[in-house]
Amino acid sequence: MHVSRRKLFAVVAAAGLATSGLAACGDGTQDNDAGGADDKIVLGFAQVGAESGWRTANTKSIQDSARAAGIELQFSDAQQKQENQIKAIRGYIQQKVDVIAFSPVVNTGWDPVLKEAKAAGIPVILTDRAVDSTDTSLYVTFIGSDFIVEGQRAADWLIKEYEGKTEPVNIVELQGSPGAAPAIDRKKGFGDAIAANPNFKIIASQTGEFTRAKGKEVMTAFLQSNPDIDVLYAHNDDMALGAIQAIEEAGKKPGTDIKIISIDGVKDAFQAMVDGKINVVVECNPLLGPQLMELVQKVVKGETVEKRILTEEGVFTQDQAAAALPSRQY
Ligand code: AHR
């Protein structure tokens, strides 16, 4: 019986993966490919949804990179629902894909399905967002940003901006989706960093679910109940862009009457900085596809990979926006 190159890799992989408890347990005689050409690696990717410009860029990066690397991609969109993502992962386990990757909608409740993947000998790669599992052998690696640092970077700008001033600064916060790692960590990183200065007051904080529509809706409500907002801290650009509409409809000038701090760095946010409507953007890089495909190939070959792979990111202010905009890739 023909034994594919990939299967040989899987046998070799057992040694490498055993250290992380993810040794492949293929049958060795039956063909358990997920339907791709015999030599093609099959990757099952369970995406969060299509809630933001960041997410659209992330999806495109993964799809383009899979194509370029000759990896067969099985892709699903969970529409921001954990149950959909768990269903998709169970489907990939049944199909016996070579590797599963996903960006968790929320950070809790993954142990049962991750244990199923482990029992099936399928390595799991976390991309973009972490899970709170204490058993780190349930996944091979986690590639993505440090969201706490992003929150701190947002706060650093604020602290510098108000340096030497003594009057209170009223801040409203648009949080990401409830339970999502970037919402939890960006809140914490920012909150901890401003805590030492009692002038900084978060007077309202609510989820805008990482979308423009919800960002606009919640900012409208903030403006109605809080006449003296000085700063908006939005956990992503889409919510900031939605909030800008609400601020303008309320007859105020975004970026001037209300300073805006945002996270992601999509082109529309850079344009808003050029237009003076967003003051600072903390970058969060969605272009994880090329690195993910390299990792998938390494994991299939049984090579050792780092447990945590951090993406490199910057901070952009209005004075840098015009120069940076033409070369923004998302
Ligand atoms: O997990 C990354 C976050 O998810 C991005 O900042 C946000 O735009 C997205 O929806």
mmCIF file of C-alpha atoms and ligand atoms in Angstrom:
data_model
loop_
_atom_site.group_PDB
_atom_site.id
_atom_site.type_symbol
_atom_site.label_atom_id
_atom_site.label_comp_id
_atom_site.label_asym_id
_atom_site.label_seq_id
_atom_site.Cartn_x
_atom_site.Cartn_y
_atom_site.Cartn_z
ATOM 1 C CA MET A 1 0.000 0.000 0.000
ATOM 2 C CA HIS A 2 1.181 3.456 -0.887
ATOM 3 C CA VAL A 3 2.415 5.463 2.083
ATOM 4 C CA SER A 4 2.362 9.210 1.467
ATOM 5 C CA ARG A 5 5.293 11.505 2.237
ATOM 6 C CA ARG A 6 3.076 13.301 4.693
ATOM 7 C CA LYS A 7 2.404 10.076 6.534
ATOM 8 C CA LEU A 8 6.083 9.418 6.819
ATOM 9 C CA PHE A 9 6.411 12.890 8.299
ATOM 10 C CA ALA A 10 3.651 12.038 10.745
ATOM 11 C CA VAL A 11 5.545 9.003 11.952
ATOM 12 C CA VAL A 12 8.698 11.091 12.397
ATOM 13 C CA ALA A 13 6.526 13.776 14.010
ATOM 14 C CA ALA A 14 5.499 11.453 16.792
ATOM 15 C CA ALA A 15 8.911 11.833 18.414
ATOM 16 C CA GLY A 16 8.867 15.644 18.318
ATOM 17 C CA LEU A 17 5.247 16.067 19.294
ATOM 18 C CA ALA A 18 5.476 13.596 22.124
ATOM 19 C CA THR A 19 7.182 16.290 24.203
ATOM 20 C CA SER A 20 4.030 18.377 24.053
ATOM 21 C CA GLY A 21 1.744 15.360 24.474
ATOM 22 C CA LEU A 22 0.527 15.576 20.899
ATOM 23 C CA ALA A 23 2.053 12.458 19.392
ATOM 24 C CA ALA A 24 0.202 11.430 16.266
ATOM 25 C CA CYS A 25 -1.657 8.159 16.607
ATOM 26 C CA GLY A 26 -2.311 7.396 12.949
ATOM 27 C CA ASP A 27 -3.196 3.821 12.078
ATOM 28 C CA GLY A 28 -0.094 3.362 9.931
ATOM 29 C CA THR A 29 -1.921 1.215 7.362
ATOM 30 C CA GLN A 30 -5.165 2.945 6.445
ATOM 31 C CA ASP A 31 -5.278 6.182 4.512
ATOM 32 C CA ASN A 32 -6.741 8.716 6.923
ATOM 33 C CA ASP A 33 -6.252 11.839 4.779
ATOM 34 C CA ALA A 34 -8.958 14.516 4.927
ATOM 35 C CA GLY A 35 -9.664 14.327 1.229
ATOM 36 C CA GLY A 36 -6.758 16.351 -0.180
ATOM 37 C CA ALA A 37 -4.263 15.055 -2.713
ATOM 38 C CA ASP A 38 -2.190 12.387 -1.003
ATOM 39 C CA ASP A 39 0.864 14.578 -0.433
ATOM 40 C CA LYS A 40 -1.009 17.742 0.479
ATOM 41 C CA ILE A 41 -1.171 18.863 4.074
ATOM 42 C CA VAL A 42 -4.760 19.518 5.139
ATOM 43 C CA LEU A 43 -5.299 22.359 7.611
ATOM 44 C CA GLY A 44 -8.662 22.900 9.304
ATOM 45 C CA PHE A 45 -9.018 26.549 10.327
ATOM 46 C CA ALA A 46 -11.888 27.714 12.544
ATOM 47 C CA GLN A 47 -12.155 31.491 12.254
ATOM 48 C CA VAL A 48 -13.948 33.767 14.751
ATOM 49 C CA GLY A 49 -16.127 35.530 12.187
ATOM 50 C CA ALA A 50 -16.024 38.577 9.937
ATOM 51 C CA GLU A 51 -16.663 41.222 12.569
ATOM 52 C CA SER A 52 -13.946 43.725 11.662
ATOM 53 C CA GLY A 53 -11.528 44.984 9.036
ATOM 54 C CA TRP A 54 -8.778 43.297 11.061
ATOM 55 C CA ARG A 55 -10.580 39.948 10.823
ATOM 56 C CA THR A 56 -11.142 40.293 7.060
ATOM 57 C CA ALA A 57 -7.415 40.937 6.591
ATOM 58 C CA ASN A 58 -6.573 37.979 8.850
ATOM 59 C CA THR A 59 -8.827 35.631 6.860
ATOM 60 C CA LYS A 60 -7.367 36.793 3.540
ATOM 61 C CA SER A 61 -3.826 36.364 4.838
ATOM 62 C CA ILE A 62 -4.579 32.781 5.910
ATOM 63 C CA GLN A 63 -6.337 31.869 2.664
ATOM 64 C CA ASP A 64 -3.663 33.436 0.422
ATOM 65 C CA SER A 65 -0.807 31.901 2.392
ATOM 66 C CA ALA A 66 -2.350 28.418 2.368
ATOM 67 C CA ARG A 67 -2.702 28.647 -1.404
ATOM 68 C CA ALA A 68 0.888 29.861 -1.798
ATOM 69 C CA ALA A 69 2.221 27.088 0.444
ATOM 70 C CA GLY A 70 0.223 24.362 -1.345
ATOM 71 C CA ILE A 71 -1.689 23.543 1.845
ATOM 72 C CA GLU A 72 -5.304 22.461 1.498
ATOM 73 C CA LEU A 73 -7.365 24.754 3.711
ATOM 74 C CA GLN A 74 -10.679 23.734 5.231
ATOM 75 C CA PHE A 75 -12.094 27.049 6.467
ATOM 76 C CA SER A 76 -15.072 27.834 8.678
ATOM 77 C CA ASP A 77 -16.526 31.093 10.017
ATOM 78 C CA ALA A 78 -18.044 30.793 13.508
ATOM 79 C CA GLN A 79 -19.954 34.080 13.306
ATOM 80 C CA GLN A 80 -18.606 35.038 16.742
ATOM 81 C CA LYS A 81 -20.224 31.992 18.411
ATOM 82 C CA GLN A 82 -18.156 29.534 20.422
ATOM 83 C CA GLU A 83 -20.595 26.658 19.785
ATOM 84 C CA ASN A 84 -20.094 27.079 16.024
ATOM 85 C CA GLN A 85 -16.342 26.984 16.457
ATOM 86 C CA ILE A 86 -16.468 23.839 18.598
ATOM 87 C CA LYS A 87 -18.694 22.200 15.971
ATOM 88 C CA ALA A 88 -16.225 23.116 13.219
ATOM 89 C CA ILE A 89 -13.267 21.740 15.211
ATOM 90 C CA ARG A 90 -15.161 18.492 15.848
ATOM 91 C CA GLY A 91 -15.793 18.311 12.092
ATOM 92 C CA TYR A 92 -12.066 18.671 11.400
ATOM 93 C CA ILE A 93 -11.312 15.918 13.913
ATOM 94 C CA GLN A 94 -13.798 13.634 12.146
ATOM 95 C CA GLN A 95 -12.247 14.474 8.779
ATOM 96 C CA LYS A 96 -8.824 13.635 10.214
ATOM 97 C CA VAL A 97 -7.161 16.801 8.995
ATOM 98 C CA ASP A 98 -3.417 17.025 9.584
ATOM 99 C CA VAL A 99 -3.459 20.178 11.718
ATOM 100 C CA ILE A 100 -6.199 22.277 13.303
ATOM 101 C CA ALA A 101 -5.724 26.012 13.838
ATOM 102 C CA PHE A 102 -8.197 28.434 15.338
ATOM 103 C CA SER A 103 -8.621 31.883 16.796
ATOM 104 C CA PRO A 104 -10.851 31.327 19.844
ATOM 105 C CA VAL A 105 -14.025 33.435 20.066
ATOM 106 C CA VAL A 106 -13.689 33.464 23.879
ATOM 107 C CA ASN A 107 -10.837 32.259 26.055
ATOM 108 C CA THR A 108 -12.687 29.748 28.274
ATOM 109 C CA GLY A 109 -14.321 26.353 27.732
ATOM 110 C CA TRP A 110 -11.949 24.742 25.247
ATOM 111 C CA ASP A 111 -10.532 21.806 27.204
ATOM 112 C CA PRO A 112 -13.062 19.132 26.115
ATOM 113 C CA VAL A 113 -12.671 19.719 22.367
ATOM 114 C CA LEU A 114 -8.901 20.202 22.646
ATOM 115 C CA LYS A 115 -8.693 16.867 24.471
ATOM 116 C CA GLU A 116 -10.655 15.264 21.621
ATOM 117 C CA ALA A 117 -8.146 16.640 19.106
ATOM 118 C CA LYS A 118 -5.254 15.393 21.237
ATOM 119 C CA ALA A 119 -6.825 11.939 21.534
ATOM 120 C CA ALA A 120 -7.164 11.875 17.738
ATOM 121 C CA GLY A 121 -3.461 12.795 17.380
ATOM 122 C CA ILE A 122 -4.210 16.073 15.618
ATOM 123 C CA PRO A 123 -1.947 18.977 16.618
ATOM 124 C CA VAL A 124 -3.672 22.281 17.357
ATOM 125 C CA ILE A 125 -2.198 25.730 16.723
ATOM 126 C CA LEU A 126 -3.758 28.766 18.400
ATOM 127 C CA THR A 127 -3.657 31.891 16.286
ATOM 128 C CA ASP A 128 -4.348 35.467 17.353
ATOM 129 C CA ARG A 129 -6.131 34.647 20.644
ATOM 130 C CA ALA A 130 -5.223 32.430 23.588
ATOM 131 C CA VAL A 131 -7.280 29.962 25.619
ATOM 132 C CA ASP A 132 -7.227 29.754 29.425
ATOM 133 C CA SER A 133 -6.436 26.003 29.492
ATOM 134 C CA THR A 134 -3.938 25.192 32.217
ATOM 135 C CA ASP A 135 -2.906 22.066 30.313
ATOM 136 C CA THR A 136 -0.689 23.654 27.680
ATOM 137 C CA SER A 137 -0.018 20.273 26.077
ATOM 138 C CA LEU A 138 -3.449 20.669 24.451
ATOM 139 C CA TYR A 139 -1.944 22.937 21.814
ATOM 140 C CA VAL A 140 1.424 23.020 20.078
ATOM 141 C CA THR A 141 1.945 26.753 19.900
ATOM 142 C CA PHE A 142 0.225 30.117 20.121
ATOM 143 C CA ILE A 143 1.042 32.782 17.549
ATOM 144 C CA GLY A 144 -0.280 36.299 18.006
ATOM 145 C CA SER A 145 -0.045 39.657 19.733
ATOM 146 C CA ASP A 146 0.327 40.501 23.399
ATOM 147 C CA PHE A 147 -2.988 42.230 24.051
ATOM 148 C CA ILE A 148 -1.993 43.391 27.541
ATOM 149 C CA VAL A 149 0.967 45.232 26.035
ATOM 150 C CA GLU A 150 -1.381 46.783 23.462
ATOM 151 C CA GLY A 151 -3.553 48.137 26.298
ATOM 152 C CA GLN A 152 -0.439 49.478 28.041
ATOM 153 C CA ARG A 153 0.708 51.160 24.836
ATOM 154 C CA ALA A 154 -2.686 52.847 24.529
ATOM 155 C CA ALA A 155 -2.341 54.088 28.118
ATOM 156 C CA ASP A 156 1.240 55.257 27.543
ATOM 157 C CA TRP A 157 0.027 57.649 24.866
ATOM 158 C CA LEU A 158 -2.699 58.969 27.173
ATOM 159 C CA ILE A 159 -0.312 59.465 30.088
ATOM 160 C CA LYS A 160 2.104 61.396 27.872
ATOM 161 C CA GLU A 161 -0.666 63.442 26.287
ATOM 162 C CA TYR A 162 -1.907 64.658 29.687
ATOM 163 C CA GLU A 163 1.504 64.969 31.340
ATOM 164 C CA GLY A 164 1.643 67.896 33.761
ATOM 165 C CA LYS A 165 -2.120 68.488 33.650
ATOM 166 C CA THR A 166 -4.043 68.347 36.905
ATOM 167 C CA GLU A 167 -7.714 68.356 35.895
ATOM 168 C CA PRO A 168 -9.745 65.106 35.669
ATOM 169 C CA VAL A 169 -9.808 63.254 32.346
ATOM 170 C CA ASN A 170 -13.110 61.529 31.632
ATOM 171 C CA ILE A 171 -12.577 58.380 29.587
ATOM 172 C CA VAL A 172 -15.165 56.146 27.939
ATOM 173 C CA GLU A 173 -14.179 52.666 26.844
ATOM 174 C CA LEU A 174 -15.594 50.542 24.033
ATOM 175 C CA GLN A 175 -14.702 46.972 24.892
ATOM 176 C CA GLY A 176 -14.344 44.115 22.456
ATOM 177 C CA SER A 177 -16.578 41.024 22.488
ATOM 178 C CA PRO A 178 -17.336 39.754 26.001
ATOM 179 C CA GLY A 179 -14.980 36.970 27.060
ATOM 180 C CA ALA A 180 -12.595 37.437 24.124
ATOM 181 C CA ALA A 181 -8.912 37.546 25.070
ATOM 182 C CA PRO A 182 -8.276 40.925 23.369
ATOM 183 C CA ALA A 183 -11.218 42.494 25.232
ATOM 184 C CA ILE A 184 -10.084 41.154 28.611
ATOM 185 C CA ASP A 185 -6.395 41.929 28.127
ATOM 186 C CA ARG A 186 -6.721 45.329 26.449
ATOM 187 C CA LYS A 187 -8.969 46.430 29.316
ATOM 188 C CA LYS A 188 -6.532 45.153 31.909
ATOM 189 C CA GLY A 189 -3.376 46.507 30.262
ATOM 190 C CA PHE A 190 -4.921 49.969 29.934
ATOM 191 C CA GLY A 191 -6.658 49.995 33.324
ATOM 192 C CA ASP A 192 -3.561 48.903 35.252
ATOM 193 C CA ALA A 193 -1.355 51.444 33.495
ATOM 194 C CA ILE A 194 -3.570 54.439 34.300
ATOM 195 C CA ALA A 195 -4.475 53.298 37.842
ATOM 196 C CA ALA A 196 -1.674 55.261 39.515
ATOM 197 C CA ASN A 197 -3.110 58.592 38.333
ATOM 198 C CA PRO A 198 -6.497 59.359 39.967
ATOM 199 C CA ASN A 199 -7.173 62.080 37.369
ATOM 200 C CA PHE A 200 -7.870 59.381 34.798
ATOM 201 C CA LYS A 201 -11.453 58.227 35.296
ATOM 202 C CA ILE A 202 -13.152 55.574 33.185
ATOM 203 C CA ILE A 203 -16.691 56.969 33.458
ATOM 204 C CA ALA A 204 -18.347 54.396 31.173
ATOM 205 C CA SER A 205 -17.237 51.071 29.728
ATOM 206 C CA GLN A 206 -19.321 48.747 27.605
ATOM 207 C CA THR A 207 -18.917 46.219 24.826
ATOM 208 C CA GLY A 208 -19.179 47.341 21.225
ATOM 209 C CA GLU A 209 -18.583 43.745 20.093
ATOM 210 C CA PHE A 210 -15.665 44.774 17.846
ATOM 211 C CA THR A 211 -18.104 46.076 15.177
ATOM 212 C CA ARG A 212 -18.716 49.524 13.659
ATOM 213 C CA ALA A 213 -22.492 49.319 14.127
ATOM 214 C CA LYS A 214 -22.284 48.471 17.809
ATOM 215 C CA GLY A 215 -19.456 50.971 18.356
ATOM 216 C CA LYS A 216 -21.681 53.711 16.977
ATOM 217 C CA GLU A 217 -24.707 52.579 18.982
ATOM 218 C CA VAL A 218 -22.854 52.407 22.303
ATOM 219 C CA MET A 219 -21.001 55.702 21.729
ATOM 220 C CA THR A 220 -24.347 57.395 21.011
ATOM 221 C CA ALA A 221 -25.597 56.166 24.382
ATOM 222 C CA PHE A 222 -22.360 57.270 26.103
ATOM 223 C CA LEU A 223 -22.724 60.761 24.648
ATOM 224 C CA GLN A 224 -26.344 61.009 25.760
ATOM 225 C CA SER A 225 -25.581 60.156 29.366
ATOM 226 C CA ASN A 226 -22.132 61.799 29.702
ATOM 227 C CA PRO A 227 -21.831 65.411 28.528
ATOM 228 C CA ASP A 228 -18.143 65.725 29.445
ATOM 229 C CA ILE A 229 -16.252 62.972 27.643
ATOM 230 C CA ASP A 230 -12.583 63.833 27.053
ATOM 231 C CA VAL A 231 -11.226 60.561 25.670
ATOM 232 C CA LEU A 232 -12.532 57.461 23.922
ATOM 233 C CA TYR A 233 -10.493 54.273 24.279
ATOM 234 C CA ALA A 234 -11.742 51.759 21.697
ATOM 235 C CA HIS A 235 -10.466 48.170 21.762
ATOM 236 C CA ASN A 236 -10.450 48.138 17.949
ATOM 237 C CA ASP A 237 -10.597 50.423 14.922
ATOM 238 C CA ASP A 238 -14.035 49.364 13.751
ATOM 239 C CA MET A 239 -15.642 50.464 17.005
ATOM 240 C CA ALA A 240 -13.634 53.716 16.919
ATOM 241 C CA LEU A 241 -14.796 54.381 13.358
ATOM 242 C CA GLY A 242 -18.426 53.732 14.333
ATOM 243 C CA ALA A 243 -17.991 55.996 17.369
ATOM 244 C CA ILE A 244 -16.639 58.790 15.150
ATOM 245 C CA GLN A 245 -19.995 58.839 13.339
ATOM 246 C CA ALA A 246 -21.821 59.067 16.674
ATOM 247 C CA ILE A 247 -19.562 61.913 17.868
ATOM 248 C CA GLU A 248 -20.074 63.856 14.633
ATOM 249 C CA GLU A 249 -23.834 63.308 14.777
ATOM 250 C CA ALA A 250 -23.743 64.718 18.327
ATOM 251 C CA GLY A 251 -22.153 67.892 16.908
ATOM 252 C CA LYS A 252 -18.683 67.293 18.341
ATOM 253 C CA LYS A 253 -15.277 67.008 16.669
ATOM 254 C CA PRO A 254 -13.660 63.569 16.988
ATOM 255 C CA GLY A 255 -9.939 63.838 17.668
ATOM 256 C CA THR A 256 -10.336 67.361 19.092
ATOM 257 C CA ASP A 257 -13.359 67.596 21.418
ATOM 258 C CA ILE A 258 -12.963 63.912 22.209
ATOM 259 C CA LYS A 259 -9.537 62.351 21.776
ATOM 260 C CA ILE A 260 -9.594 58.847 20.329
ATOM 261 C CA ILE A 261 -7.236 55.980 21.073
ATOM 262 C CA SER A 262 -7.724 52.848 18.992
ATOM 263 C CA ILE A 263 -6.144 49.452 18.337
ATOM 264 C CA ASP A 264 -5.496 47.456 15.104
ATOM 265 C CA GLY A 265 -4.163 49.808 12.422
ATOM 266 C CA VAL A 266 -6.489 49.186 9.476
ATOM 267 C CA LYS A 267 -6.251 51.603 6.540
ATOM 268 C CA ASP A 268 -9.526 53.344 7.440
ATOM 269 C CA ALA A 269 -8.130 54.166 10.872
ATOM 270 C CA PHE A 270 -4.968 55.589 9.310
ATOM 271 C CA GLN A 271 -7.162 57.703 7.043
ATOM 272 C CA ALA A 272 -9.088 58.876 10.118
ATOM 273 C CA MET A 273 -5.762 59.870 11.710
ATOM 274 C CA VAL A 274 -4.808 61.779 8.552
ATOM 275 C CA ASP A 275 -8.210 63.516 8.815
ATOM 276 C CA GLY A 276 -7.504 64.375 12.470
ATOM 277 C CA LYS A 277 -10.310 62.174 13.801
ATOM 278 C CA ILE A 278 -8.279 59.468 15.585
ATOM 279 C CA ASN A 279 -5.290 60.549 17.679
ATOM 280 C CA VAL A 280 -3.331 57.329 18.049
ATOM 281 C CA VAL A 281 -3.496 53.743 16.810
ATOM 282 C CA VAL A 282 -1.775 50.840 18.546
ATOM 283 C CA GLU A 283 -0.948 48.287 15.896
ATOM 284 C CA CYS A 284 -2.171 44.676 16.043
ATOM 285 C CA ASN A 285 -0.925 42.663 13.095
ATOM 286 C CA PRO A 286 -3.507 40.383 11.408
ATOM 287 C CA LEU A 287 -1.163 39.102 8.684
ATOM 288 C CA LEU A 288 -0.444 35.824 10.429
ATOM 289 C CA GLY A 289 -0.932 33.568 7.392
ATOM 290 C CA PRO A 290 2.692 33.129 6.200
ATOM 291 C CA GLN A 291 3.990 32.321 9.694
ATOM 292 C CA LEU A 292 1.051 30.008 10.350
ATOM 293 C CA MET A 293 1.739 27.990 7.175
ATOM 294 C CA GLU A 294 5.416 27.664 8.100
ATOM 295 C CA LEU A 295 4.387 26.396 11.522
ATOM 296 C CA VAL A 296 1.932 23.912 10.027
ATOM 297 C CA GLN A 297 4.664 22.516 7.788
ATOM 298 C CA LYS A 298 7.096 22.258 10.679
ATOM 299 C CA VAL A 299 4.574 20.573 12.955
ATOM 300 C CA VAL A 300 3.703 18.011 10.270
ATOM 301 C CA LYS A 301 7.413 17.283 9.809
ATOM 302 C CA GLY A 302 7.805 16.836 13.560
ATOM 303 C CA GLU A 303 10.077 19.819 13.979
ATOM 304 C CA THR A 304 10.142 21.648 17.289
ATOM 305 C CA VAL A 305 8.338 24.979 17.353
ATOM 306 C CA GLU A 306 8.317 27.701 19.996
ATOM 307 C CA LYS A 307 5.383 27.498 22.388
ATOM 308 C CA ARG A 308 4.666 31.253 22.110
ATOM 309 C CA ILE A 309 5.327 33.305 18.997
ATOM 310 C CA LEU A 310 4.812 37.048 19.406
ATOM 311 C CA THR A 311 4.042 39.360 16.512
ATOM 312 C CA GLU A 312 5.952 42.625 16.161
ATOM 313 C CA GLU A 313 3.890 45.781 16.287
ATOM 314 C CA GLY A 314 4.176 49.547 16.588
ATOM 315 C CA VAL A 315 2.250 52.632 17.670
ATOM 316 C CA PHE A 316 1.233 55.342 15.193
ATOM 317 C CA THR A 317 0.255 58.927 15.922
ATOM 318 C CA GLN A 318 -1.413 61.506 13.675
ATOM 319 C CA ASP A 319 1.906 63.039 12.599
ATOM 320 C CA GLN A 320 3.095 59.660 11.266
ATOM 321 C CA ALA A 321 -0.168 58.616 9.609
ATOM 322 C CA ALA A 322 0.125 60.280 6.191
ATOM 323 C CA ALA A 323 3.589 58.834 5.561
ATOM 324 C CA ALA A 324 2.580 55.360 6.741
ATOM 325 C CA LEU A 325 -0.814 55.116 4.983
ATOM 326 C CA PRO A 326 0.384 54.231 1.442
ATOM 327 C CA SER A 327 2.345 51.231 2.681
ATOM 328 C CA ARG A 328 -0.313 49.831 5.007
ATOM 329 C CA GLN A 329 -1.102 46.310 3.899
ATOM 330 C CA TYR A 330 -4.515 45.965 5.551
HETATM 331 O O1 AHR B 1 -8.382 39.218 18.143
HETATM 332 C C1 AHR B 1 -8.027 40.379 17.448
HETATM 333 C C2 AHR B 1 -9.165 41.343 17.478
HETATM 334 O O2 AHR B 1 -10.322 40.761 16.943
HETATM 335 C C3 AHR B 1 -8.969 42.601 16.674
HETATM 336 O O3 AHR B 1 -8.349 43.622 17.359
HETATM 337 C C4 AHR B 1 -10.365 42.969 16.378
HETATM 338 O O4 AHR B 1 -10.497 43.954 15.395
HETATM 339 C C5 AHR B 1 -10.878 41.657 15.989
HETATM 340 O O5 AHR B 1 -12.172 41.543 15.729
#
